[in-house]
XYZ file of C-alpha atoms in Angstrom:
239
model
C 170.247 110.929 185.299
C 166.853 111.558 184.932
C 165.092 111.331 188.633
C 162.784 108.733 189.295
C 160.930 110.531 191.952
C 160.843 113.870 189.781
C 159.294 111.712 186.791
C 156.412 110.052 188.429
C 155.338 113.548 190.786
C 155.211 115.154 187.444
C 153.225 112.854 185.738
C 150.948 112.606 188.714
C 150.351 116.169 188.452
C 152.531 117.773 191.366
C 153.272 121.455 191.169
C 155.610 120.984 194.404
C 157.590 118.749 196.583
C 157.681 118.233 199.934
C 161.253 118.825 201.919
C 161.916 114.969 202.693
C 161.068 114.494 198.596
C 162.421 116.822 197.595
C 166.023 115.532 200.175
C 165.687 112.124 198.120
C 165.700 113.781 195.372
C 169.227 115.142 196.285
C 170.260 112.340 197.482
C 169.886 110.728 194.326
C 172.536 113.077 192.785
C 174.518 112.554 196.149
C 174.389 116.477 197.240
C 174.829 116.881 201.229
C 171.732 116.717 203.594
C 171.462 116.329 207.306
C 170.352 112.900 208.642
C 166.600 112.799 209.131
C 163.696 110.630 209.683
C 160.271 111.015 208.758
C 156.977 109.495 209.915
C 153.839 110.244 208.397
C 150.899 112.352 209.287
C 147.834 110.435 211.267
C 145.081 112.919 212.122
C 144.686 112.012 216.189
C 147.977 110.974 217.301
C 149.300 112.217 220.120
C 153.075 114.022 220.208
C 154.250 111.542 222.317
C 154.043 108.965 220.083
C 155.415 110.631 217.138
C 158.384 111.651 219.361
C 158.448 107.489 219.482
C 158.257 106.102 216.641
C 160.953 109.013 215.364
C 162.830 107.068 218.105
C 162.268 103.557 216.365
C 163.468 105.301 212.976
C 166.570 106.420 214.338
C 166.209 110.102 215.806
C 169.626 112.033 215.577
C 171.443 113.108 218.183
C 169.936 116.279 220.244
C 169.785 118.710 219.513
C 167.161 118.288 216.531
C 165.014 120.702 213.866
C 161.737 119.223 213.535
C 159.379 120.176 211.098
C 156.037 119.550 209.563
C 156.901 117.796 206.151
C 153.757 119.974 203.574
C 154.254 119.806 199.782
C 151.585 122.742 200.917
C 154.108 125.308 202.848
C 156.107 126.633 201.016
C 157.709 127.800 204.229
C 158.001 127.018 207.539
C 159.585 130.244 208.683
C 156.160 132.385 207.678
C 154.689 129.243 208.718
C 156.003 128.974 212.422
C 156.069 124.700 211.243
C 160.481 124.294 212.224
C 161.564 124.312 215.512
C 164.837 123.457 217.223
C 164.811 121.007 220.217
C 167.314 120.063 222.884
C 165.651 117.154 224.744
C 162.126 114.704 225.060
C 160.011 117.233 227.085
C 161.161 120.000 224.344
C 160.567 117.867 221.380
C 156.537 116.545 222.067
C 155.985 120.427 223.214
C 157.229 121.716 219.540
C 155.917 118.917 217.363
C 152.221 120.082 218.986
C 152.876 123.222 218.438
C 153.931 122.830 214.543
C 151.036 120.503 213.371
C 148.781 123.340 215.378
C 150.799 126.418 213.544
C 150.491 124.842 210.405
C 146.811 123.699 210.336
C 146.433 127.527 211.863
C 148.540 128.236 208.386
C 146.460 127.140 206.270
C 143.187 124.753 207.597
C 143.939 122.991 203.494
C 147.642 121.658 204.192
C 147.803 118.530 203.194
C 150.332 117.414 205.883
C 152.729 114.191 205.060
C 154.084 113.911 208.363
C 156.657 115.520 210.615
C 160.446 115.839 209.673
C 163.372 115.345 212.646
C 166.918 116.605 210.512
C 169.559 116.725 212.778
C 172.311 120.132 213.807
C 174.788 120.627 211.505
C 174.382 124.256 212.163
C 178.594 125.625 212.768
C 180.542 128.915 213.730
C 182.714 128.639 210.694
C 179.481 128.279 208.118
C 178.634 131.123 206.113
C 174.434 130.231 204.987
C 174.996 130.795 200.721
C 171.926 130.639 197.908
C 171.814 127.525 195.336
C 168.760 127.743 192.889
C 168.002 127.024 189.438
C 164.861 128.481 187.462
C 162.932 127.808 184.065
C 163.471 130.751 182.285
C 161.650 131.676 178.821
C 164.267 133.405 177.400
C 167.708 130.598 178.262
C 165.867 127.594 179.929
C 167.389 127.034 183.519
C 169.362 128.876 185.108
C 171.894 129.112 187.768
C 171.978 131.055 190.809
C 174.851 131.453 193.242
C 175.355 134.056 196.417
C 174.829 134.438 200.132
C 171.925 133.450 201.789
C 169.843 132.368 204.020
C 167.073 135.111 205.642
C 169.002 137.778 204.281
C 169.239 136.571 200.246
C 167.041 139.692 199.093
C 168.788 142.406 201.864
C 172.201 140.975 200.294
C 171.566 140.678 197.051
C 174.528 139.531 196.027
C 173.863 136.948 193.428
C 175.307 135.732 190.270
C 173.420 133.729 187.552
C 174.763 131.519 184.992
C 172.671 129.439 182.009
C 172.660 125.628 182.563
C 174.767 123.465 181.831
C 178.068 124.613 183.802
C 181.715 124.276 183.421
C 183.796 124.378 186.287
C 184.699 128.042 184.915
C 181.529 128.925 185.163
C 181.190 128.392 188.446
C 184.546 129.284 190.023
C 183.539 132.930 187.719
C 179.879 132.796 190.143
C 182.350 132.647 192.657
C 184.417 135.613 192.088
C 182.341 137.545 191.040
C 179.886 137.934 193.884
C 180.519 141.048 195.774
C 180.562 139.253 199.178
C 183.602 136.547 198.565
C 185.962 137.746 200.360
C 183.227 136.414 203.508
C 184.651 133.157 201.618
C 188.074 133.913 202.672
C 188.822 133.822 207.022
C 186.621 136.450 207.963
C 186.521 137.546 211.530
C 188.046 134.366 213.375
C 185.803 132.041 211.355
C 188.060 129.448 209.023
C 187.700 129.658 205.203
C 184.927 128.070 203.062
C 185.951 124.730 200.998
C 185.493 126.084 197.911
C 186.188 122.749 196.242
C 182.941 121.314 197.705
C 180.005 124.563 196.976
C 182.020 123.873 193.026
C 181.448 120.582 193.594
C 177.465 121.071 194.821
C 176.635 123.645 191.927
C 177.581 121.614 189.776
C 175.560 117.941 190.875
C 172.529 121.160 191.173
C 173.265 122.105 187.027
C 173.541 117.989 186.215
C 169.876 117.590 187.952
C 168.369 120.542 186.056
C 170.103 120.000 183.232
C 168.118 116.291 183.366
C 164.891 117.271 184.755
C 162.986 119.341 181.905
C 159.967 119.626 184.186
C 161.638 121.939 187.070
C 160.227 125.271 187.055
C 162.035 126.115 190.165
C 164.320 124.850 192.589
C 165.953 126.683 196.229
C 168.483 125.744 198.331
C 168.408 128.159 201.043
C 170.146 127.812 203.151
C 173.341 125.630 201.601
C 175.633 125.715 204.968
C 179.017 125.897 203.517
C 182.040 125.101 206.467
C 186.105 124.441 205.896
C 184.869 120.937 204.802
C 181.522 120.170 202.917
C 177.984 122.335 202.327
C 174.806 120.518 203.254
C 171.526 122.265 202.626
C 169.306 122.871 204.998
C 166.318 123.842 203.601
C 164.864 122.655 200.246
C 162.267 124.203 197.642
C 161.239 122.762 194.326
C 158.147 123.623 192.348
C 157.848 121.808 188.727
C 156.033 122.604 184.992
C 152.777 121.537 184.120
């Protein structure tokens, strides 16, 4: 199944997706993401009005993550455009701060809106990196490993060429040097391996059916005993 969202954006000349757009694509393929609401950016609107609009859309229960939605900001960490808040007062302050930080980071950045996402963190969660890249020699290649901000530190990632079979995904997991961290580990319950396999196969299906995808990063993907859920996602498209 081809993604209508990706097709339209690619035809429009877009080189990347905002997080809200990217998560809509994941939703097309039943790849789990946190409950989330978005309000469009309006120049001059104050933070109190943004918060009121988010509540009208169905703001998730606190604590929530507030984030600037923009195709031009690739890393919310680098731009400091992501804040976790526990109440209305913190939310209003955070909205003002992340919008200011976005403009300071890139004054030319086009801001699509403000996102509010539920906090799906868990004491039993492991941060997984799941990605895809369009390789000149092999075509689309899927990568799976331990992720979060330390993905480059761990350097524990496995690669397979699309399309993936279930046996491919299981071998990727088996070949990870730190695979024991997915089992019962330091008081944490074991990860639901079947959920991780399922999400990886869905990603393989996504990139196989959408050749315009140049690169994808699902990082982190939170793997828990019950499910795997994508917290942050980055898309780049070929032109």
